[in-house]
mmCIF file of C-alpha atoms and ligand atoms in Angstrom:
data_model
loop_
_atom_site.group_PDB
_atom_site.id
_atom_site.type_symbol
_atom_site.label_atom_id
_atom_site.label_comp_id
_atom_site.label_asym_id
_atom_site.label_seq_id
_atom_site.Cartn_x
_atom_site.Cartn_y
_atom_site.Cartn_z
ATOM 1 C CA UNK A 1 128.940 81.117 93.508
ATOM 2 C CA UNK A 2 125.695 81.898 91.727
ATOM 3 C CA UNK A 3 123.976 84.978 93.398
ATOM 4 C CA UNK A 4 120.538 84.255 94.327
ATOM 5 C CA UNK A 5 117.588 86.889 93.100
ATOM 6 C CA UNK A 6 116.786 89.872 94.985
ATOM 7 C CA UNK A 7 114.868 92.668 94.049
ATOM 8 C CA UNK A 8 116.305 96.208 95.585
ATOM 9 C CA UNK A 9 114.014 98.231 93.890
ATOM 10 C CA UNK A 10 111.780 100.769 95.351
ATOM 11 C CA UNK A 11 108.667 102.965 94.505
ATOM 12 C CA UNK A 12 107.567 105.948 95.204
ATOM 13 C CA UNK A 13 104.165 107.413 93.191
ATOM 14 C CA UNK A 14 104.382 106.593 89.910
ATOM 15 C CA UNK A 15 108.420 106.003 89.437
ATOM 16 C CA UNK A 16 110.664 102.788 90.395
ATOM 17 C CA UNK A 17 113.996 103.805 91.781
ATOM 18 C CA UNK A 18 116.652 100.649 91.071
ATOM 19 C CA UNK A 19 117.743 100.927 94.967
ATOM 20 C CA UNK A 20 116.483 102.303 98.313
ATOM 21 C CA UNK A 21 119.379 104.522 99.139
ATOM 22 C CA UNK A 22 119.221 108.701 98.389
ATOM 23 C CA UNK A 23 120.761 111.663 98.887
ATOM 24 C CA UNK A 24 119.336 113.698 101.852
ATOM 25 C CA UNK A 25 118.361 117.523 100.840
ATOM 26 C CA UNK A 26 120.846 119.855 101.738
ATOM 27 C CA UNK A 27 123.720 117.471 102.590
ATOM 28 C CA UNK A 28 125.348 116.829 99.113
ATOM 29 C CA UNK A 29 124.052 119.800 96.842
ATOM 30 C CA UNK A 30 123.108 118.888 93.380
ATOM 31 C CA UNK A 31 125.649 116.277 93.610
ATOM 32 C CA UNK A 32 129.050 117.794 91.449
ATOM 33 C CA UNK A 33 131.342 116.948 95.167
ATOM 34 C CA UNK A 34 130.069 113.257 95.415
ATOM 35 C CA UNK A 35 130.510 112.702 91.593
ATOM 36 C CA UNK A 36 134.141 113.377 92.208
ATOM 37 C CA UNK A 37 134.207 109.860 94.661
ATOM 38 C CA UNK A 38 131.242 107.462 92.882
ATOM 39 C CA UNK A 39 129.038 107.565 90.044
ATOM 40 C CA UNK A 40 125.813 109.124 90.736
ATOM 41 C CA UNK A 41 123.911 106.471 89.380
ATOM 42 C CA UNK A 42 124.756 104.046 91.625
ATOM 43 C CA UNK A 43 122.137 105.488 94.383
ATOM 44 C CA UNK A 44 118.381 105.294 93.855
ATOM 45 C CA UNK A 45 118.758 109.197 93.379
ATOM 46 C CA UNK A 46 120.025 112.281 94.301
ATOM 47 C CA UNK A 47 117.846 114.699 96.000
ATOM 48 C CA UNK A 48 119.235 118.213 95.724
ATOM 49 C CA UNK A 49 119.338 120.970 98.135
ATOM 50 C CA UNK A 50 116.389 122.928 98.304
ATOM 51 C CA UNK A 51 115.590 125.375 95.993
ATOM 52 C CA UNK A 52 113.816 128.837 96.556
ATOM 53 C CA UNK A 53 112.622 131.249 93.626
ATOM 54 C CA UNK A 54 115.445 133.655 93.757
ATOM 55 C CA UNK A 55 119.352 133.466 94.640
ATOM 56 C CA UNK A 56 119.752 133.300 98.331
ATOM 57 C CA UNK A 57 123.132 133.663 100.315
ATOM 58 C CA UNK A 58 121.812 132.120 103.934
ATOM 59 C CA UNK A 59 122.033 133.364 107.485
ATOM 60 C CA UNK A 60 125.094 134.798 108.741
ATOM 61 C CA UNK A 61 127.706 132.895 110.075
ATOM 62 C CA UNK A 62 128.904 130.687 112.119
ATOM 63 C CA UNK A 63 126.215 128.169 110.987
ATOM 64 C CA UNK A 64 127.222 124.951 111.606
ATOM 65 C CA UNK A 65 128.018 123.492 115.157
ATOM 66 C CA UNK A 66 128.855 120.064 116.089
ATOM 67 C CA UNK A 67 126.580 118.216 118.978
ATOM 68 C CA UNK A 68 127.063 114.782 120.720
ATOM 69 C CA UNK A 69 126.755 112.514 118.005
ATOM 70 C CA UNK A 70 124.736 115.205 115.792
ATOM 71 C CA UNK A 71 125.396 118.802 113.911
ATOM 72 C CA UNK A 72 123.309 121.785 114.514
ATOM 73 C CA UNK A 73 123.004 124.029 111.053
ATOM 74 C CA UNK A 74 121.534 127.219 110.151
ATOM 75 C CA UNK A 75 122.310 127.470 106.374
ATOM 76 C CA UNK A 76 118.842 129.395 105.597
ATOM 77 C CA UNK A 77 118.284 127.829 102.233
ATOM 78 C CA UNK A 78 121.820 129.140 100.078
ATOM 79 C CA UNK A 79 121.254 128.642 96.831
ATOM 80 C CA UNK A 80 121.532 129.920 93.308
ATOM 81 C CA UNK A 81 117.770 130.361 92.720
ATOM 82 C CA UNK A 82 115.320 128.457 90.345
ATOM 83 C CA UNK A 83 116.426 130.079 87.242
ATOM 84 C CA UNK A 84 120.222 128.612 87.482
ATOM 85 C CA UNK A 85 119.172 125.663 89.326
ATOM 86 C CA UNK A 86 117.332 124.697 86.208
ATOM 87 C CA UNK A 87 120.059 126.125 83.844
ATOM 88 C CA UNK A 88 123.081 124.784 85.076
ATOM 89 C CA UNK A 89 122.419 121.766 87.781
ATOM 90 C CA UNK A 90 119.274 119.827 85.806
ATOM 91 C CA UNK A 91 121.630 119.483 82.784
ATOM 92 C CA UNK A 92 124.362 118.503 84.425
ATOM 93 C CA UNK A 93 122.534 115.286 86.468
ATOM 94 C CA UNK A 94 120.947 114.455 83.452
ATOM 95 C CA UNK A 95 123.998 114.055 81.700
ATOM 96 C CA UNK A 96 125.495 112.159 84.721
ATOM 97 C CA UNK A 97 122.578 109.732 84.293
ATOM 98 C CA UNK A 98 121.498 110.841 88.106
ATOM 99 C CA UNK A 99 117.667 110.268 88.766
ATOM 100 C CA UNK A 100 116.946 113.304 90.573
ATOM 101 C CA UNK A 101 114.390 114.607 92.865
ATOM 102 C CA UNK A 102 114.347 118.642 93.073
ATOM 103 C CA UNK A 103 113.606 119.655 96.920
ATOM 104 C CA UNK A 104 111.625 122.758 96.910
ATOM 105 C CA UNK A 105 111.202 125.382 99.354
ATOM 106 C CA UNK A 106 108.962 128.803 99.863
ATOM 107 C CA UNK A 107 108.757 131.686 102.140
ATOM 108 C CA UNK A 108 104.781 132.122 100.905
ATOM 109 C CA UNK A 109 102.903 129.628 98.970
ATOM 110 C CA UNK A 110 102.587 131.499 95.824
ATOM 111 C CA UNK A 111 106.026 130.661 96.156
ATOM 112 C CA UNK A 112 106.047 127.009 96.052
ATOM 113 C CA UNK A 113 103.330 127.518 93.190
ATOM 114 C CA UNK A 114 105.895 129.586 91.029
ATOM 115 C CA UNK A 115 108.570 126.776 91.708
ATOM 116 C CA UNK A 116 106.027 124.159 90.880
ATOM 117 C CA UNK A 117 105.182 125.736 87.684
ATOM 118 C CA UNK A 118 108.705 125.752 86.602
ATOM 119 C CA UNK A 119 109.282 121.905 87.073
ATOM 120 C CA UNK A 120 106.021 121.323 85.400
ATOM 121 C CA UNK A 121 107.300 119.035 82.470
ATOM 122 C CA UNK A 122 110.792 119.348 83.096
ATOM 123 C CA UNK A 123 112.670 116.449 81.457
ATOM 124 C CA UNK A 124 114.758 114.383 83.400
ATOM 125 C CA UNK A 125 112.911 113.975 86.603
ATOM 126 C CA UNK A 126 112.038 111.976 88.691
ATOM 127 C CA UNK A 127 110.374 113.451 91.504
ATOM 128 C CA UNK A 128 109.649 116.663 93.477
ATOM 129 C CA UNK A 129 109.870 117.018 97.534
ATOM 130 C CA UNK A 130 108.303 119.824 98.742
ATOM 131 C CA UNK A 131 110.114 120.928 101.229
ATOM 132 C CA UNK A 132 107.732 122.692 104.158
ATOM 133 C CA UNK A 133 109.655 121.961 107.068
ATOM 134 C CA UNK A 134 112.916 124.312 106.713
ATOM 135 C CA UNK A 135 113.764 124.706 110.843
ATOM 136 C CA UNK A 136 116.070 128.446 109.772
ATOM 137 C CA UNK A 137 113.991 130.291 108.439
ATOM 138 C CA UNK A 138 113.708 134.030 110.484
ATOM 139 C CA UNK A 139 109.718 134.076 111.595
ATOM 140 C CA UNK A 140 108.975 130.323 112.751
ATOM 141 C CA UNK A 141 105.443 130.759 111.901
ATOM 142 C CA UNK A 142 106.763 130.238 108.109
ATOM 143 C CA UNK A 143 107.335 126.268 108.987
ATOM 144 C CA UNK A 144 104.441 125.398 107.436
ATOM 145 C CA UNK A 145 104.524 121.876 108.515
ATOM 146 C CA UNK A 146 103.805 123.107 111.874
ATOM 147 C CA UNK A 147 100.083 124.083 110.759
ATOM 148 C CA UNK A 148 98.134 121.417 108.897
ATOM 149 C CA UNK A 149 96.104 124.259 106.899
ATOM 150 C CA UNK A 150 99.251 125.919 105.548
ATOM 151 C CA UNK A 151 100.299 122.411 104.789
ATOM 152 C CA UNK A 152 97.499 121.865 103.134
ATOM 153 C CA UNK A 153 97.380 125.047 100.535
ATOM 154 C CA UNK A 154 101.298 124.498 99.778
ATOM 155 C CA UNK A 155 100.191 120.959 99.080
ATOM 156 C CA UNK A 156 97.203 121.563 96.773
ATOM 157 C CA UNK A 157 98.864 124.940 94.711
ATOM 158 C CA UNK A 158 102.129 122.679 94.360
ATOM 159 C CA UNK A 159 99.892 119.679 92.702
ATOM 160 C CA UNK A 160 97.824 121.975 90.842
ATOM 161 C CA UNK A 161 100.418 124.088 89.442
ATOM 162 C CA UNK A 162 102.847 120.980 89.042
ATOM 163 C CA UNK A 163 100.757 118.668 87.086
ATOM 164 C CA UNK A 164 101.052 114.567 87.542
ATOM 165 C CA UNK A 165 104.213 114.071 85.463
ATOM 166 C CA UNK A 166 106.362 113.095 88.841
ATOM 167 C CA UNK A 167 105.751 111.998 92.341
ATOM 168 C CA UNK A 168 105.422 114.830 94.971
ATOM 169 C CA UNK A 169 107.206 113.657 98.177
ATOM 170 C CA UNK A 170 106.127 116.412 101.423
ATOM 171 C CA UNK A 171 109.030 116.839 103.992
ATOM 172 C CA UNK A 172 107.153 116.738 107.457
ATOM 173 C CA UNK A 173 108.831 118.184 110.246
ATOM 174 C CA UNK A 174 109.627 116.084 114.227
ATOM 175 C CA UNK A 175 108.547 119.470 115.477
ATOM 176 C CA UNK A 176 105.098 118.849 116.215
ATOM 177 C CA UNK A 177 102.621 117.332 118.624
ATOM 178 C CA UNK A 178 100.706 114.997 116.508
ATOM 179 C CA UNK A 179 103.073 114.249 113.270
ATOM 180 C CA UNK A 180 100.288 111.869 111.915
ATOM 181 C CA UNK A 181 97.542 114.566 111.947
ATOM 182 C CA UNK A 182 99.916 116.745 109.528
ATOM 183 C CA UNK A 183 100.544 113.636 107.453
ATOM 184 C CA UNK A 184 96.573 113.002 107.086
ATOM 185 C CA UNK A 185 96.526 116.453 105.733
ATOM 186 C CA UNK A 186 99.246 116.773 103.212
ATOM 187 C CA UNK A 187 97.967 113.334 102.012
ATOM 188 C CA UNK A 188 94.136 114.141 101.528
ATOM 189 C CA UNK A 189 95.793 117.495 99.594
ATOM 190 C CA UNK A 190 97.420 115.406 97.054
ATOM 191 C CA UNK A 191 101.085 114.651 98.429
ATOM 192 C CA UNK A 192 101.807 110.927 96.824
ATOM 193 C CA UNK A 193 105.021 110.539 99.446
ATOM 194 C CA UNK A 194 106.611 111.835 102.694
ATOM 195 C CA UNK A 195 109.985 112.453 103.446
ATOM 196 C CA UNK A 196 110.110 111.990 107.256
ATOM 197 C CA UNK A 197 111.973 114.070 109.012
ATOM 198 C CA UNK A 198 113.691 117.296 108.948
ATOM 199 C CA UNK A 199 115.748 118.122 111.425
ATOM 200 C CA UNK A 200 115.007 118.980 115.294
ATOM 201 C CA UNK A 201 115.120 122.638 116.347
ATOM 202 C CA UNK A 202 117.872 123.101 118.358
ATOM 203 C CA UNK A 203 120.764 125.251 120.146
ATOM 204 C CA UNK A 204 124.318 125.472 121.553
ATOM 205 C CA UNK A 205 125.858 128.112 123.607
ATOM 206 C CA UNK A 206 129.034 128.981 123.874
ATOM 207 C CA UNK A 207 130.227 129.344 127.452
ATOM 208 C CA UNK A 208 133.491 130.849 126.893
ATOM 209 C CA UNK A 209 131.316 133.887 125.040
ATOM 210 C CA UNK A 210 128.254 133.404 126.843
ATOM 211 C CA UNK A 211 126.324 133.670 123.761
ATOM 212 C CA UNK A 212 124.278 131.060 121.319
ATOM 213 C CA UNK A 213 127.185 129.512 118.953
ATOM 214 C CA UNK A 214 125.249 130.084 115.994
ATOM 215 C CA UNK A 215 124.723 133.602 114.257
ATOM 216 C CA UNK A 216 120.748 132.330 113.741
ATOM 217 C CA UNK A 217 120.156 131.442 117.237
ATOM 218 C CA UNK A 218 118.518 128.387 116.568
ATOM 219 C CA UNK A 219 119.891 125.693 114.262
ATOM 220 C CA UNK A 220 118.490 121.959 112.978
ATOM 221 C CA UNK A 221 119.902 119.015 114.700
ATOM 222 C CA UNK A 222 120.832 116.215 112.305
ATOM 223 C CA UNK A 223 122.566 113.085 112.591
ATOM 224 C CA UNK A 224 122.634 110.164 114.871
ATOM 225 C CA UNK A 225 121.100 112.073 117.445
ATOM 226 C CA UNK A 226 118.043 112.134 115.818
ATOM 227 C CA UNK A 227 117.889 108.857 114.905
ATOM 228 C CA UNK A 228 115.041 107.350 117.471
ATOM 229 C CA UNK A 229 113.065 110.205 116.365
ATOM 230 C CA UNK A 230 113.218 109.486 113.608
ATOM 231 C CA UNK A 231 112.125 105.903 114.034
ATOM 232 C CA UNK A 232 109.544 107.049 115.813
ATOM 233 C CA UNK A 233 107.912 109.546 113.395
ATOM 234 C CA UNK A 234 108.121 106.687 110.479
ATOM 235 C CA UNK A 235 106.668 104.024 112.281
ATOM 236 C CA UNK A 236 103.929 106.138 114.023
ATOM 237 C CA UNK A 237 102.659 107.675 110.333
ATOM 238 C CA UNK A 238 102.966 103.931 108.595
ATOM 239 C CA UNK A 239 101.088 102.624 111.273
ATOM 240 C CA UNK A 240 98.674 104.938 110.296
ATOM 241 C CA UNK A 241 98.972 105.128 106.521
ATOM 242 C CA UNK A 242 100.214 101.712 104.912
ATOM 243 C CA UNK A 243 99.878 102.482 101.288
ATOM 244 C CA UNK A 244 102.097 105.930 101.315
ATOM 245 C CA UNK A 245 105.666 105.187 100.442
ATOM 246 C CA UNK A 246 107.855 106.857 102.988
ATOM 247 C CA UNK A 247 111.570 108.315 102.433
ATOM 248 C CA UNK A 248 113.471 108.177 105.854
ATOM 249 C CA UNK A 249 115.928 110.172 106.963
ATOM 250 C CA UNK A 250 117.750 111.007 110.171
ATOM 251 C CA UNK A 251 120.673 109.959 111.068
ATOM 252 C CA UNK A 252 121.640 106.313 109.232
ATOM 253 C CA UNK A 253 124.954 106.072 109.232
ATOM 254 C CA UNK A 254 125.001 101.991 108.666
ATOM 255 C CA UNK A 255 122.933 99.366 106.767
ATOM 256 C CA UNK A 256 121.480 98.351 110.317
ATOM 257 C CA UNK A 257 120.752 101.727 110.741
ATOM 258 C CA UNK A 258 119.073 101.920 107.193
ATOM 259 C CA UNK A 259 117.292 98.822 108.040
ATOM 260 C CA UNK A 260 115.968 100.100 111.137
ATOM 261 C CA UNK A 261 113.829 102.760 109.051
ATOM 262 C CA UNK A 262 113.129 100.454 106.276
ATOM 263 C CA UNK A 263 111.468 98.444 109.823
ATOM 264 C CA UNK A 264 109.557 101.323 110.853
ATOM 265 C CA UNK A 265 107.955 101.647 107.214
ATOM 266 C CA UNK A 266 110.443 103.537 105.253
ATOM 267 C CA UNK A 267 110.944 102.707 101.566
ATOM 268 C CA UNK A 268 113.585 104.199 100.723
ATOM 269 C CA UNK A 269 116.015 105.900 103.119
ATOM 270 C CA UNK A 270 118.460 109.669 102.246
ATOM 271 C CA UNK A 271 121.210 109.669 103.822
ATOM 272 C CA UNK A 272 122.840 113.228 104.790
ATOM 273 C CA UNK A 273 125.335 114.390 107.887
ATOM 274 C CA UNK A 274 126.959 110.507 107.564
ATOM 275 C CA UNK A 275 128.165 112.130 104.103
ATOM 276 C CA UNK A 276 130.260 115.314 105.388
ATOM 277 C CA UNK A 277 132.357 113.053 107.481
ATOM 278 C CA UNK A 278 132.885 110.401 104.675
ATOM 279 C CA UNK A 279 131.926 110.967 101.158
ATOM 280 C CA UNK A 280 131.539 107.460 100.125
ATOM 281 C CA UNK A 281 128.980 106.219 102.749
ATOM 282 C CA UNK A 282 125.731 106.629 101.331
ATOM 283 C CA UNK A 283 127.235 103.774 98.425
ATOM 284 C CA UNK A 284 129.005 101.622 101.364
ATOM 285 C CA UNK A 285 125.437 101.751 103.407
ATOM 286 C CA UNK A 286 123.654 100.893 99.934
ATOM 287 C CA UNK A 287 126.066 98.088 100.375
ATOM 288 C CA UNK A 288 125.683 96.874 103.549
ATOM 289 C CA UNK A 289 121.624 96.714 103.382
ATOM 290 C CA UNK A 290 121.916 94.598 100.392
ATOM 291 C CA UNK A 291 123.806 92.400 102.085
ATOM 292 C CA UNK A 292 121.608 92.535 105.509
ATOM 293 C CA UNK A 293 118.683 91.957 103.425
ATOM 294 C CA UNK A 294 119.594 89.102 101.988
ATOM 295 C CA UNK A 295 121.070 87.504 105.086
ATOM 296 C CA UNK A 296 118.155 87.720 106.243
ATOM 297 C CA UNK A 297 116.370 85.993 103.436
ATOM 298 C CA UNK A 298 114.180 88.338 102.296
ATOM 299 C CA UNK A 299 113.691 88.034 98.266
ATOM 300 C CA UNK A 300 112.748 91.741 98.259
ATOM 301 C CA UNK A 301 113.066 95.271 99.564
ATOM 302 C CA UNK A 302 108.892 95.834 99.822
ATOM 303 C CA UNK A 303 108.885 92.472 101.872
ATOM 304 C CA UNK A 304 110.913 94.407 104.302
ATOM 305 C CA UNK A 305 109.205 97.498 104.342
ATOM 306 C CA UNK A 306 107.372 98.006 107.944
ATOM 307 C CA UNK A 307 108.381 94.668 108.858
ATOM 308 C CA UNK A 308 108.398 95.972 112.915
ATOM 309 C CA UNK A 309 104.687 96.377 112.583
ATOM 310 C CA UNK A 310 102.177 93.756 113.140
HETATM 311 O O1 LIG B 401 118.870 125.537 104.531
HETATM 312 C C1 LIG B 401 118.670 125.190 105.710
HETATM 313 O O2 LIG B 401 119.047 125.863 106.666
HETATM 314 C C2 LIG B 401 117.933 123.959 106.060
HETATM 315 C C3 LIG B 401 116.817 123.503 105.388
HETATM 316 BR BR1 LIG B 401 116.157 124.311 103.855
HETATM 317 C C4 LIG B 401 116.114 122.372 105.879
HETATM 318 O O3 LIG B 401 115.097 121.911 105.343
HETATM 319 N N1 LIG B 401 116.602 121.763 106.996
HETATM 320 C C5 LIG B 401 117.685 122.203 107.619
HETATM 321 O O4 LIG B 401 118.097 121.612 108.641
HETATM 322 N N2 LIG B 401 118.362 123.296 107.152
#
């Protein structure tokens, strides 16, 4: 049988990506575990855990908790720091063949300048997410997605200092009252994408101990849980902003769960807490929206993309 034409790829800024289907930040590192089940290549990238300026070891543990149908984590950004990120992971993608997209995270925004100026030119990239939505971090007022002016000065220091080379994609966080008004923002500052969403701030207690189950307190709810949230936020800032490619996230576990955010205006869509419980699914979801698609007789991804909306 002769396959008829279909074109899976996606934008985002200035790059094409040959699928739709990502890594989520934080769920899959810089990508050495899932090498060992598929080739890296396969998805439309790999989007590593986020990255602060220096070595960081997280919050104390226990941080991780499961939830009905979700997981709560506090990790608190672990991570080798800039300077071996770039060292050791960068290499190692590239020679996987891995388009990559470095997430990025700051405690202050001459932090996220400093990162920015060391991916500035980097070879081998594709993209940059600015990560301003971290829910673990110790003094909440640091989430600067929560405030459109901090949003706004991590947004313009991160373009200045990073140059035009790659497409800056801004995490927004579900944790606000008007997600679109923070979106306006980070887009007039010069973000070219949004990743929508980080997790939900959230908590378990332990009624055996009588005490919160995680050592932070607080944790970020991920997974299918989140899922109509997540719906929510992507078809509420495509509604409002057409022309900005968004990368969904929050809880697919399926191709009719990809779908559904590819519905709501998402063009490409991470996948993240599906992979813990089975390595392989981000490629078997990959899978199963080609095949939706094309059921469906759509020619294209972009034909797709915010197909729920008038
Ligand atoms: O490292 C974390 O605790 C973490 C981060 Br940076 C984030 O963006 N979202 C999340 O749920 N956890």
């Amino acid at each position: 049988m002769i396959e008829s034409a279909f074109d899976f790829r996606t934008r985002f800024g200035n790059r094409y990506f040959p699928n739709p289907i990502f890594t989520a930040s934080g769920c899959a590192g810089s990508g050495r575990e899932l090498s060992n089940f598929f080739d890296l290549k396969e998805l439309g990238a790999i989007v590593t855990k986020s990255i602060a300026v220096k070595p960081r070891s997280g919050r104390a543990t226990p941080r991780m908790a499961e939830t009905p149908s979700g997981m709560l984590n506090s990790i608190g950004l672990q991570g080798p720091g800039i300077d071996q990120f770039l060292e050791n992971d960068i290499p190692w993608l590239v020679s996987k063949g891995a388009r990559i997209i470095v997430s990025i995270s700051g405690e202050t925004v001459e932090e996220y300048a400093s990162l920015a100026r060391r991916l500035r030119g980097i070879a081998g990239l594709s993209g940059v997410e600015v990560n301003i939505s971290c829910p673990n971090v110790e003094n909440r007022g640091l989430v600067f997605a929560c405030d459109p002016i901090a949003s706004r000065a991590v947004v313009e220091l991160v373009r200045k200092n990073m140059g035009g080379d790659y497409p800056m994609i801004v995490k927004l966080s579900p944790d606000v009252t008007d997600i679109v008004a923070i979106a306006r923002e980070v887009v007039s500052a010069g973000a070219d994408a949004l990743a929508l969403i980080n997790t939900v701030l959230g908590m378990v207690i332990d009624i055996e101990g009588m005490r919160p189950k995680l050592a932070g307190i607080t944790g970020g709810l991920s997974g299918p849980a989140i899922r109509p949230i997540a719906i929510r936020a992507i078809y509420q800032v495509h509604s409002a902003m057409k022309n900005i490619p968004i990368l969904g996230m929050g809880g697919v576990v399926s191709g009719r769960d990809a779908l559904e955010l590819i519905y709501a205006g998402a063009s490409g869509v991470s996948v993240g807490t599906a992979t813990f419980g089975n390595p392989t699914a981000a490629l078997r979801i990959k899978s199963e929206l080609e095949v939706l698609l094309r059921d469906k007789n759509f020619t294209s991804l972009e034909e797709a993309v915010g197909a729920a909306h008038d």
